[in-house]
Amino acid sequence: MRILSGIFEIIREQLIDAGYNFNIIRVEKEDEFISSIRGNKYDIILADYKLPGFDAVRALRLCNEICPEVPFIASQALLARK
């Protein structure tokens, strides 16, 4: 999979233009996601709605259990599937 330059770049550029300084951590698998939200502190989580074997509904449930204070945004088409 590759990140689409379109939607992802628009969101990224809008956040930069608004003055946000941030690091991006990208994961594609549920186990990577769980490890990441347990091992890091996030200000926001932006998720693609559907990934192979893992979707935003499941990601939101995990966030509600592990880091309920972190805002969660789901969007379609953040990733392009080959």
Short mmCIF file of C-alpha atoms in Angstrom, two decimals:
data_model
loop_
_atom_site.label_atom_id
_atom_site.label_comp_id
_atom_site.label_asym_id
_atom_site.label_seq_id
_atom_site.Cartn_x
_atom_site.Cartn_y
_atom_site.Cartn_z
CA MET A 1 0.00 0.00 0.00
CA ARG A 2 1.08 3.56 -0.52
CA ILE A 3 -0.19 6.80 0.90
CA LEU A 4 -2.21 8.77 -1.62
CA SER A 5 -0.68 12.12 -2.27
CA GLY A 6 -4.15 13.63 -2.56
CA ILE A 7 -6.18 13.40 0.64
CA PHE A 8 -3.28 12.57 2.94
CA GLU A 9 -1.20 15.48 1.67
CA ILE A 10 -4.14 17.89 1.90
CA ILE A 11 -4.72 16.98 5.55
CA ARG A 12 -1.00 17.10 6.32
CA GLU A 13 -0.53 20.50 4.64
CA GLN A 14 -3.61 21.97 6.34
CA LEU A 15 -2.27 20.96 9.75
CA ILE A 16 1.18 22.39 8.97
CA ASP A 17 -0.37 25.64 7.64
CA ALA A 18 -2.41 25.90 10.85
CA GLY A 19 0.83 25.88 12.83
CA TYR A 20 0.83 22.31 14.10
CA ASN A 21 4.19 20.64 14.63
CA PHE A 22 3.76 16.87 14.51
CA ASN A 23 5.22 13.49 13.77
CA ILE A 24 3.36 10.87 11.77
CA ILE A 25 3.41 7.23 12.75
CA ARG A 26 1.75 5.02 10.15
CA VAL A 27 0.61 1.46 10.79
CA GLU A 28 -1.48 -0.89 8.68
CA LYS A 29 -2.07 -3.91 10.90
CA GLU A 30 -4.07 -4.31 14.07
CA ASP A 31 -1.15 -5.60 16.14
CA GLU A 32 0.99 -2.63 15.03
CA PHE A 33 -1.84 -0.27 15.93
CA ILE A 34 -2.29 -1.75 19.41
CA SER A 35 1.44 -1.62 20.07
CA SER A 36 1.61 1.96 18.85
CA ILE A 37 -1.27 3.32 20.95
CA ARG A 38 0.02 1.50 24.01
CA GLY A 39 3.60 2.67 23.52
CA ASN A 40 3.09 6.30 22.48
CA LYS A 41 1.10 9.34 23.52
CA TYR A 42 -0.96 10.88 20.73
CA ASP A 43 -2.81 14.16 20.38
CA ILE A 44 -5.00 12.77 17.59
CA ILE A 45 -5.47 9.54 15.64
CA LEU A 46 -6.41 9.67 11.97
CA ALA A 47 -7.46 6.31 10.55
CA ASP A 48 -8.35 4.98 7.15
CA TYR A 49 -11.82 3.48 7.31
CA LYS A 50 -10.86 0.14 5.79
CA LEU A 51 -7.61 -1.78 5.80
CA PRO A 52 -7.12 -5.46 4.95
CA GLY A 53 -8.32 -7.37 8.01
CA PHE A 54 -8.67 -4.21 10.12
CA ASP A 55 -11.02 -1.24 9.99
CA ALA A 56 -11.72 2.07 11.70
CA VAL A 57 -14.59 0.65 13.77
CA ARG A 58 -12.21 -1.84 15.39
CA ALA A 59 -9.54 0.86 15.75
CA LEU A 60 -12.04 3.16 17.48
CA ARG A 61 -13.03 0.40 19.90
CA LEU A 62 -9.38 -0.17 20.75
CA CYS A 63 -8.82 3.57 21.23
CA ASN A 64 -11.83 3.77 23.52
CA GLU A 65 -10.31 1.00 25.65
CA ILE A 66 -6.66 2.09 25.62
CA CYS A 67 -6.63 5.86 25.08
CA PRO A 68 -10.20 7.21 25.32
CA GLU A 69 -9.02 10.80 25.75
CA VAL A 70 -7.42 10.95 22.28
CA PRO A 71 -9.60 12.36 19.47
CA PHE A 72 -10.17 9.83 16.69
CA ILE A 73 -11.00 10.70 13.07
CA ALA A 74 -11.80 8.08 10.42
CA SER A 75 -11.72 8.82 6.70
CA GLN A 76 -12.02 6.81 3.55
CA ALA A 77 -9.36 6.69 0.84
CA LEU A 78 -6.33 7.72 2.88
CA LEU A 79 -4.54 4.72 1.44
CA ALA A 80 -4.45 3.43 -2.10
CA ARG A 81 -4.61 -0.30 -2.51
CA LYS A 82 -2.48 -1.91 -5.18
#
